mmCIF file of C-alpha atoms and ligand atoms in Angstrom:
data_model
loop_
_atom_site.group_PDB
_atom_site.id
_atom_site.type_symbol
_atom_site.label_atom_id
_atom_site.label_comp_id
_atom_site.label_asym_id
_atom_site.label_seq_id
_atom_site.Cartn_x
_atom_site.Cartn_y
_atom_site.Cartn_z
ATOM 1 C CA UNK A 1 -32.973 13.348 13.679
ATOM 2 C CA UNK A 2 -33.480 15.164 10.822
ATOM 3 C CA UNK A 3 -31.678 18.390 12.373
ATOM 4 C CA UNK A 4 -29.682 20.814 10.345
ATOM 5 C CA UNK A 5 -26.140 20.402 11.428
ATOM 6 C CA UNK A 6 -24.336 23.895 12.286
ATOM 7 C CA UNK A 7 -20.398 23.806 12.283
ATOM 8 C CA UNK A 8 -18.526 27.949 11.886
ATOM 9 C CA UNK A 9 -21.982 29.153 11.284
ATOM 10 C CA UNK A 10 -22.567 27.367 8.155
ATOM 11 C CA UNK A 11 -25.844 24.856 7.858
ATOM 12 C CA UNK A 12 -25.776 21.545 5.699
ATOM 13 C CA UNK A 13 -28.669 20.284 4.783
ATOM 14 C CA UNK A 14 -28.339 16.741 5.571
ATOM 15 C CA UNK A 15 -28.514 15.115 8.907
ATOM 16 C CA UNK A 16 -25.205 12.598 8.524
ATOM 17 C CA UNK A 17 -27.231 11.063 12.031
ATOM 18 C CA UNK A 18 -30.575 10.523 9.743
ATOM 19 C CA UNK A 19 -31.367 6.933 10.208
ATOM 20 C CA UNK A 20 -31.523 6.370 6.513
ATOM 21 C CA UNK A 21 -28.649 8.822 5.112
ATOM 22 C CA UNK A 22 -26.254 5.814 4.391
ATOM 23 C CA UNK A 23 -28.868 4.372 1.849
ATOM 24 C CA UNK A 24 -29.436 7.971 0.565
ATOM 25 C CA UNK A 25 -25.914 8.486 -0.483
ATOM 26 C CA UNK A 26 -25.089 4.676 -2.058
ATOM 27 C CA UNK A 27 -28.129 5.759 -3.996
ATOM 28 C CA UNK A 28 -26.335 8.502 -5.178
ATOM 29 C CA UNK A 29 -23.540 6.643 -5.865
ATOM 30 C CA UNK A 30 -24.816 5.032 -8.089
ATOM 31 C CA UNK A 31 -26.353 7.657 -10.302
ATOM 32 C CA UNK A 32 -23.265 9.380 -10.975
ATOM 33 C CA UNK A 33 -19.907 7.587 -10.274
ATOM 34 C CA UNK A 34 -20.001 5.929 -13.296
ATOM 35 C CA UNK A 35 -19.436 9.408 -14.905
ATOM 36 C CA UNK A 36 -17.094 10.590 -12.131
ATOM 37 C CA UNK A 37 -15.031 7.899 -13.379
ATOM 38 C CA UNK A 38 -15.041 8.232 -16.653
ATOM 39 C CA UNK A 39 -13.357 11.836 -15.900
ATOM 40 C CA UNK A 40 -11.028 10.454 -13.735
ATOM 41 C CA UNK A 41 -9.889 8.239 -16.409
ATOM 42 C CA UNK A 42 -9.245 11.071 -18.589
ATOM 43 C CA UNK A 43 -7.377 13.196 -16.393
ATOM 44 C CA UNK A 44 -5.219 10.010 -16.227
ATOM 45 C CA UNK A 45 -5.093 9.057 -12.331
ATOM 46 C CA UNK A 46 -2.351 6.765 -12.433
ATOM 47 C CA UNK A 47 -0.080 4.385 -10.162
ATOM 48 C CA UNK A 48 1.735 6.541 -7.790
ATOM 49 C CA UNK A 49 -0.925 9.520 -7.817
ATOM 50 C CA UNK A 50 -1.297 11.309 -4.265
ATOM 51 C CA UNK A 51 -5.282 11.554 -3.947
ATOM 52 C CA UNK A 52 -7.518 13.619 -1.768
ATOM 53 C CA UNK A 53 -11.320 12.947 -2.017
ATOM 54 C CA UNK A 54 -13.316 15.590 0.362
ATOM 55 C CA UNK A 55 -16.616 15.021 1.256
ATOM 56 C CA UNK A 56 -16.087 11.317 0.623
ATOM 57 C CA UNK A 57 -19.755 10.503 1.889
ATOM 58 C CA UNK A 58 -19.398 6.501 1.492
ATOM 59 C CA UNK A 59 -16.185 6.352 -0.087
ATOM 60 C CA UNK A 60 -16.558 4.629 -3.222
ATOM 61 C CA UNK A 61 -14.560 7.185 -5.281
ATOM 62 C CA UNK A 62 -12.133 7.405 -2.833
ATOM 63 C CA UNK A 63 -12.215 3.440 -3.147
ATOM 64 C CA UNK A 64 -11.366 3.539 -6.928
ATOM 65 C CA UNK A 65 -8.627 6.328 -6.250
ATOM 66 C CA UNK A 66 -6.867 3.845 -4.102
ATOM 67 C CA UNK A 67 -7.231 0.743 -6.824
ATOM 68 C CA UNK A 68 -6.273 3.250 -9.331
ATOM 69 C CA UNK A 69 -3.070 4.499 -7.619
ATOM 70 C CA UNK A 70 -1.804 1.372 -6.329
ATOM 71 C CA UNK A 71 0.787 0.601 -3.231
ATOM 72 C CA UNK A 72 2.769 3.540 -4.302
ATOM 73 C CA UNK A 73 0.262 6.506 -3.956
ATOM 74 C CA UNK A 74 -1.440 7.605 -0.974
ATOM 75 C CA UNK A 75 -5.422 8.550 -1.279
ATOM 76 C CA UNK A 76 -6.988 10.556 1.969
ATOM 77 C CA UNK A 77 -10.812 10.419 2.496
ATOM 78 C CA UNK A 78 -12.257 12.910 4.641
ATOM 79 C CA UNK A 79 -15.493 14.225 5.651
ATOM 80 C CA UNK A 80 -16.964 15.709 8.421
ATOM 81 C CA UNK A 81 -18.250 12.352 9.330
ATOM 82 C CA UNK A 82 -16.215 9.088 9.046
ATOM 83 C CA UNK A 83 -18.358 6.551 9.897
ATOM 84 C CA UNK A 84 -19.358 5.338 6.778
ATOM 85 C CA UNK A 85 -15.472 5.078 5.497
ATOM 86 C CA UNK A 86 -13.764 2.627 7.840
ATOM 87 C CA UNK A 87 -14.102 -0.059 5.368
ATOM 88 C CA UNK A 88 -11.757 1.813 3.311
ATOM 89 C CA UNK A 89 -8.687 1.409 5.694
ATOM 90 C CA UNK A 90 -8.230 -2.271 4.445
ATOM 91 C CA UNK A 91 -7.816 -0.646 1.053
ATOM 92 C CA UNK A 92 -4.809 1.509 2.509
ATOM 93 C CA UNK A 93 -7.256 4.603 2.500
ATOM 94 C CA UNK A 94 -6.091 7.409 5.179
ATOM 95 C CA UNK A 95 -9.747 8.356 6.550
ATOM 96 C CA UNK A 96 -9.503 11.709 8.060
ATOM 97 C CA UNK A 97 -12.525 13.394 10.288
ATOM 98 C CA UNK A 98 -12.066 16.668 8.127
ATOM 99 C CA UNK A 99 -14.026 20.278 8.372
ATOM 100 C CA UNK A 100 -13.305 21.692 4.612
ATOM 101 C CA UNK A 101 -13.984 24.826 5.840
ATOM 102 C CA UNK A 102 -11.823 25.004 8.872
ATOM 103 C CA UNK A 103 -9.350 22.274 8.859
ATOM 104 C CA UNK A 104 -5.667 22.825 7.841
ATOM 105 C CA UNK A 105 -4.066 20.706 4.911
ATOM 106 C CA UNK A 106 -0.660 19.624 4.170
ATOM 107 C CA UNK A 107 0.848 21.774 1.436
ATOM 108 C CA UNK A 108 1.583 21.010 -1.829
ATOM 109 C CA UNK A 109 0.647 17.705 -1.012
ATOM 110 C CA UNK A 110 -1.780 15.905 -3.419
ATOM 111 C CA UNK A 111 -1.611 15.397 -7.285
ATOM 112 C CA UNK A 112 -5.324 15.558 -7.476
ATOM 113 C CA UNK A 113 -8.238 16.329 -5.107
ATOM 114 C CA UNK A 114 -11.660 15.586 -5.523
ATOM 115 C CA UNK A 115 -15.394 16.722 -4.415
ATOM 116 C CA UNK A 116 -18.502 15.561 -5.574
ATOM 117 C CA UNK A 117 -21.432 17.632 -4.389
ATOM 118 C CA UNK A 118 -19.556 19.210 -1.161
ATOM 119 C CA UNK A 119 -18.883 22.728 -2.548
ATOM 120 C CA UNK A 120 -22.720 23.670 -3.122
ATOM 121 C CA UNK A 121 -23.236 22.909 0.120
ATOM 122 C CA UNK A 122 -20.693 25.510 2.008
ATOM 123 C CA UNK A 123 -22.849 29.024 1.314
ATOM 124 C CA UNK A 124 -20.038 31.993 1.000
ATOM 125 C CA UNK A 125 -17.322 30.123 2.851
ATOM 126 C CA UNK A 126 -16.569 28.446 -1.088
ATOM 127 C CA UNK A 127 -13.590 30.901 -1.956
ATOM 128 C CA UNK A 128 -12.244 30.155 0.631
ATOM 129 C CA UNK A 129 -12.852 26.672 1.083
ATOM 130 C CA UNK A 130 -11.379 26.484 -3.225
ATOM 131 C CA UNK A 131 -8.083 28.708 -1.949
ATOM 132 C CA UNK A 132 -7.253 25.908 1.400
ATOM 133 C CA UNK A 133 -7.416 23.092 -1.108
ATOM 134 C CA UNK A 134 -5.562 24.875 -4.212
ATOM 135 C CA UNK A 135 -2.550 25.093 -1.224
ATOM 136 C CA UNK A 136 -2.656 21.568 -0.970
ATOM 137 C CA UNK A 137 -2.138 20.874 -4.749
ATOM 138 C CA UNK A 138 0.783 20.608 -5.970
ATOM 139 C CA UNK A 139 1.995 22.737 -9.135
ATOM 140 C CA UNK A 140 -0.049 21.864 -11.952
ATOM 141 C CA UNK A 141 -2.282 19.528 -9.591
ATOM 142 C CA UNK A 142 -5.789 18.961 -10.399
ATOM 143 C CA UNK A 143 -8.862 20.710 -8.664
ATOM 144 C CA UNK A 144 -11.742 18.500 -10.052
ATOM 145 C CA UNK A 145 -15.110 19.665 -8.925
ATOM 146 C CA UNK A 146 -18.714 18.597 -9.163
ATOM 147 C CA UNK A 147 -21.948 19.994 -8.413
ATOM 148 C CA UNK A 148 -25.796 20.034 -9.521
ATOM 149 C CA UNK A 149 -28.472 22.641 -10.957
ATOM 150 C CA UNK A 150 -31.544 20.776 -10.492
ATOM 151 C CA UNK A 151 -33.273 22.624 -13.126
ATOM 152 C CA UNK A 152 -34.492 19.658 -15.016
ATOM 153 C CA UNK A 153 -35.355 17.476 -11.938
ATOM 154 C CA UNK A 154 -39.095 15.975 -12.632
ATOM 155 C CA UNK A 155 -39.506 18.388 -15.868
ATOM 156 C CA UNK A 156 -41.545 16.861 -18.316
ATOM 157 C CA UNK A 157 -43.296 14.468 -16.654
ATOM 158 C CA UNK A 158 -46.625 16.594 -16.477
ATOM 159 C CA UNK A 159 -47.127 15.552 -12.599
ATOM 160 C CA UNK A 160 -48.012 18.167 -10.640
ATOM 161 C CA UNK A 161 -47.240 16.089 -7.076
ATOM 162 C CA UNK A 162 -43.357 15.992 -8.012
ATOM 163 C CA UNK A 163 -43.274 20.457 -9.220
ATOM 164 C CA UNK A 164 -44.874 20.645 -5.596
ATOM 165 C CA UNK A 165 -41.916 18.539 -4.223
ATOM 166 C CA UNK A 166 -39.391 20.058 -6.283
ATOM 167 C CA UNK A 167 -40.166 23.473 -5.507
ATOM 168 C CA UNK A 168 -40.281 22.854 -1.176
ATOM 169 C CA UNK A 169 -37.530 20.972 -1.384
ATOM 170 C CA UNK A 170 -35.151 23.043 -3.237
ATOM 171 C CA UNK A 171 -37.210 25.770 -1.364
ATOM 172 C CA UNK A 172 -35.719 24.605 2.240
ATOM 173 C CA UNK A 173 -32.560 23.455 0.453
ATOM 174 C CA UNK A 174 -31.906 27.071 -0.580
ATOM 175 C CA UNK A 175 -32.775 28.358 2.765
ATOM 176 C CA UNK A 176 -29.889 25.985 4.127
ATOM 177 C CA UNK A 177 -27.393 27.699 1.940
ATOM 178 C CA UNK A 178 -27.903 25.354 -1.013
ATOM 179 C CA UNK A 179 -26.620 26.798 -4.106
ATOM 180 C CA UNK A 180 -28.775 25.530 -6.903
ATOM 181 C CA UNK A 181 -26.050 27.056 -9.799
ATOM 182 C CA UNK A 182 -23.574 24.350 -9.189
ATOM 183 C CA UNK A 183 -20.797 23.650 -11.763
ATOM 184 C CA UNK A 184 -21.399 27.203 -12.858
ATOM 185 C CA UNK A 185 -20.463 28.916 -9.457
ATOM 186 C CA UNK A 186 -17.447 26.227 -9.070
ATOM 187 C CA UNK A 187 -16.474 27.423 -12.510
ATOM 188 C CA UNK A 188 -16.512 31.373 -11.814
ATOM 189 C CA UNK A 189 -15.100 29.882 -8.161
ATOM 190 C CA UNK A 190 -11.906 28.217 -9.634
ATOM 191 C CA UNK A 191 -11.085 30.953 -12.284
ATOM 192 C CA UNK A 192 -11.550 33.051 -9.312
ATOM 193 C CA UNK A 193 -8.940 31.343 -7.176
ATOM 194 C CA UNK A 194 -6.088 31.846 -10.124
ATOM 195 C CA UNK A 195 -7.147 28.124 -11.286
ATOM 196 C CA UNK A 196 -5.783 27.353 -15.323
ATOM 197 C CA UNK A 197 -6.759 25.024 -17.975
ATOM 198 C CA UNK A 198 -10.422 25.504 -16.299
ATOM 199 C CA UNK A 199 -13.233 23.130 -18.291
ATOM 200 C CA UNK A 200 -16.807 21.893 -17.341
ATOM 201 C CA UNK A 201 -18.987 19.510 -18.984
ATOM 202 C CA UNK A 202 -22.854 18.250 -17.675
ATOM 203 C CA UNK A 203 -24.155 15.067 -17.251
ATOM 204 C CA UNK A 204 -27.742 14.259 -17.165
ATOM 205 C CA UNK A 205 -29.363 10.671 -15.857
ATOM 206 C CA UNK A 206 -33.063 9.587 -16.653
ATOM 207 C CA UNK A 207 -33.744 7.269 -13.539
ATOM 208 C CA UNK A 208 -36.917 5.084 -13.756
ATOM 209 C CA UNK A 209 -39.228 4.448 -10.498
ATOM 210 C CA UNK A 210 -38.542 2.174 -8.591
ATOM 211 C CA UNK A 211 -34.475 1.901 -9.341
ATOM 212 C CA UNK A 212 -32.048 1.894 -7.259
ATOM 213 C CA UNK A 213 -31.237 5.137 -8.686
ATOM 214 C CA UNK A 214 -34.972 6.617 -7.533
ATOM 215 C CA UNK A 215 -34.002 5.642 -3.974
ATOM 216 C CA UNK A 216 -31.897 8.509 -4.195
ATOM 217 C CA UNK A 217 -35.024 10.971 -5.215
ATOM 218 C CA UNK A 218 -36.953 8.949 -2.701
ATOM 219 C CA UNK A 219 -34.976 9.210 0.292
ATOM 220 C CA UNK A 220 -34.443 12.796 0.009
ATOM 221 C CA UNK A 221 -38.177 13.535 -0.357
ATOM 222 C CA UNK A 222 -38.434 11.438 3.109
ATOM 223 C CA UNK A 223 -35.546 13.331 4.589
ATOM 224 C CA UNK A 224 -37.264 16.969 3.303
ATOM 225 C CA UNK A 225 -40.788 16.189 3.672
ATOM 226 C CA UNK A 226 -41.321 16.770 7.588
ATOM 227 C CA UNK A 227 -39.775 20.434 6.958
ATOM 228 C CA UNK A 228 -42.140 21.059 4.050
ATOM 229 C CA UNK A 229 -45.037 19.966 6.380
ATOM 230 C CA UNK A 230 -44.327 22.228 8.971
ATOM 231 C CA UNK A 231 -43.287 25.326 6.664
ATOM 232 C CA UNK A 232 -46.799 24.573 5.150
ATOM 233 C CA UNK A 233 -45.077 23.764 1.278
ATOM 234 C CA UNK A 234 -46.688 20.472 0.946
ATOM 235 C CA UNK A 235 -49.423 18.304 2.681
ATOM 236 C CA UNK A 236 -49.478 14.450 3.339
ATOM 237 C CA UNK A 237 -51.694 14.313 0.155
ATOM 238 C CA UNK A 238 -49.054 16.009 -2.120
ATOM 239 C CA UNK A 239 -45.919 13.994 -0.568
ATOM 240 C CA UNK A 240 -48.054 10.505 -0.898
ATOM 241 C CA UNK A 241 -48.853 11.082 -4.464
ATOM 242 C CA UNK A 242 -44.806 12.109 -5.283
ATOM 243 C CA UNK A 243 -43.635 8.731 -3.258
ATOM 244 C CA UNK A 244 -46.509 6.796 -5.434
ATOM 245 C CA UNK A 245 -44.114 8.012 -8.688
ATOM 246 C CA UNK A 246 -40.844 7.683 -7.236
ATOM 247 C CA UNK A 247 -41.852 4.150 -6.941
ATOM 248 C CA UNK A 248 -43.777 3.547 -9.965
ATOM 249 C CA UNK A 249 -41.822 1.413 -12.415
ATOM 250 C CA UNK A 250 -43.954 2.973 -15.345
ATOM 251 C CA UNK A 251 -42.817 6.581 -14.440
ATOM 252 C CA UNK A 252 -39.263 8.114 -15.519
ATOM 253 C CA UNK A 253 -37.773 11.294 -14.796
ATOM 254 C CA UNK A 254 -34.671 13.142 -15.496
ATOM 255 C CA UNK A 255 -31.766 13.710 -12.509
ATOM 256 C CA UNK A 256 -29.980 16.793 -12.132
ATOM 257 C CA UNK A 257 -27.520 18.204 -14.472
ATOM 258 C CA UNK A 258 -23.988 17.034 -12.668
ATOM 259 C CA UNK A 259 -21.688 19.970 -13.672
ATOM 260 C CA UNK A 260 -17.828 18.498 -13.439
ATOM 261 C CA UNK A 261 -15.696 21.017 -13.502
ATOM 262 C CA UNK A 262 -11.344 21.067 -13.654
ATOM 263 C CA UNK A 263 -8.917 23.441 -13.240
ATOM 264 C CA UNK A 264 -4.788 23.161 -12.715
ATOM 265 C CA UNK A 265 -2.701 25.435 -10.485
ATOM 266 C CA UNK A 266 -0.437 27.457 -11.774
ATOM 267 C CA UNK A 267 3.038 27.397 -11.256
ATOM 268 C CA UNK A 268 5.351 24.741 -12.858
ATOM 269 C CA UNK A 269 4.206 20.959 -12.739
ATOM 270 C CA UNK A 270 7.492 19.156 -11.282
ATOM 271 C CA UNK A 271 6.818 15.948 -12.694
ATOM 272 C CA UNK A 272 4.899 15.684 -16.219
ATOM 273 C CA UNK A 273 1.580 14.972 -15.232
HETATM 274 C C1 SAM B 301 -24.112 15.332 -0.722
HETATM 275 S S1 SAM B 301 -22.929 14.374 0.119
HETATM 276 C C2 SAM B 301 -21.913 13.796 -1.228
HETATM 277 C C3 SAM B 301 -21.065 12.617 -0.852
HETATM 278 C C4 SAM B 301 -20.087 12.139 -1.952
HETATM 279 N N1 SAM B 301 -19.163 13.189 -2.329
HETATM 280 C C5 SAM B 301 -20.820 11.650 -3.160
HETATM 281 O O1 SAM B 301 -21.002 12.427 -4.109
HETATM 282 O O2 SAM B 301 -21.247 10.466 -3.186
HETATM 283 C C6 SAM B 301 -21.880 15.613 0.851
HETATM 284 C C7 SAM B 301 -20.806 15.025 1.766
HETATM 285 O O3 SAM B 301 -19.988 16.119 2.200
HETATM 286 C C8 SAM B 301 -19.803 16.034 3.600
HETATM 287 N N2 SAM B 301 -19.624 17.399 4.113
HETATM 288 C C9 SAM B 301 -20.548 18.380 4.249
HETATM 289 N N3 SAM B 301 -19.981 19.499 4.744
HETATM 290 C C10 SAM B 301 -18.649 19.215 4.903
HETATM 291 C C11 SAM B 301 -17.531 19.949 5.393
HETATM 292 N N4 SAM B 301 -17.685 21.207 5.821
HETATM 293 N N5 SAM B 301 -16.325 19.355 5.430
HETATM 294 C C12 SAM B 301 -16.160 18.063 5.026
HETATM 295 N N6 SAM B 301 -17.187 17.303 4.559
HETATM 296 C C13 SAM B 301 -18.413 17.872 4.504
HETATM 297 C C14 SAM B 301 -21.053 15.355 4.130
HETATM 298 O O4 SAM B 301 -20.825 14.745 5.388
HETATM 299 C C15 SAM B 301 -21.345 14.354 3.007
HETATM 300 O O5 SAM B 301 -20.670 13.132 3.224
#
């Protein structure tokens, strides 16, 4: 538990074994799919649209893909771990056990792919990672991206236990190959990668202690805080006091700024999209 798993060298943060990571990631569900949506809508997923959501952590995007794109389209889901996405096959979901960074793709295959907080995660291997999925797109396909910059996480709230979380935290996160720029690497990534039409918007949440939303803040300080006790970041004292506001009803705080961020390929789109 709470292990740093190692696949081609590169470290994710997260422990997909942790005990509690399911709960984490519903949590962080629902923070942000609501948004995710909303984009989706706009970039006018449709009946018929060939999907591919990497990273799919609990599925629910991948979920609304599938509702979206009805009998005739095809949506894959695939992540390095597939456990929490088997509910998804009685939704005519293709679940794949998928390493971004290693794994081939069918070419030209998808309309659309998808990933929500998977790139920042993958250190230098991100070129890369943006060039495998581009060949799976077909002409004028969508890359949509999203990723955070924590920047604002906690700011403003004048408590001292949560800047002494924040900073460990992001501290060990960093240290695991974390890239804290988010949308703004994915956007120098994709124009990079010979990506068009490339445009980014933010989103910020304010979550209130206690939500289900703050189980998401909560969770991760659980999942962190044994690391920052041993590097010596924070003591029991500090990590009490943050979990005291991360549940306090009376206490809110502002999320991360989600960075979504689309680009086309080039070449001609065969079909009008
Ligand atoms: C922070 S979670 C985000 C989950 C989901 N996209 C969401 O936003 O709700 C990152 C997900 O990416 C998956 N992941 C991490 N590295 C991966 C890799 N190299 N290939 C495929 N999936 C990976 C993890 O297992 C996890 O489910």
């Amino acid at each position: 538990m709470n292990d740093v798993s190692v696949s081609e060298g590169v470290a994710y943060v997260y422990d997909s074994d942790w005990q509690l990571e399911t709960r984490r990631l519903l949590a962080n569900q629902v923070i942000w799919d609501a948004g995710t949506i909303d984009h989706l809508e706009r970039l006018g997923v449709r009946d018929g649209w060939r999907c591919l959501e990497v990273g799919a952590g609990c599925g629910s995007i991948a979920g609304w893909l599938a509702d979206r794109s009805g009998p005739g389209g095809r949506v894959v889901a695939a992540d390095l771990s597939t456990e929490r996405l088997g509910w998804l096959a009685g939704r005519g979901v293709e679940v794949w056990r998928h390493d971004v960074r290693s794994d081939p793709l069918p070419a030209e295959a998808f309309d659309l792919i998808h990933a929500r907080m998977l790139l920042q995660h993958l250190g230098e291997g991100r070129d890369a990672v943006v060039r495998r999925l581009a060949g799976a797109l077909r002409p004028g396909g969508f890359l949509y991206v999203e990723d955070t910059d924590p920047s604002p996480v906690f700011r403003g709230t004048a408590k001292d236990a949560l800047s002494a979380v924040k900073a460990a935290g992001y501290q060990i996160m960093r240290e695991a190959g974390f890239d804290d720029r988010g949308g703004q690497s994915d956007i120098e990534t994709l124009l990079r990668c010979g990506f068009s039409d490339v445009v980014a918007d933010g989103r910020v949440a304010v979550i209130r202690g206690g939500s289900a939303e703050a189980e998401n803040y909560l969770l991760w300080l659980d999942y962190l805080a044994p690391r920052m006790r041993a590097a010596g970041l924070v003591g029991d004292a500090g990590i009490a006091a943050a979990r005291r506001l991360l549940q306090d009803p009376d206490h809110r705080w502002l999320s991360q700024v989600m960075l979504s961020v689309v680009g086309r390929k080039g070449g001609r789109a065969d079909d009008g999209h």
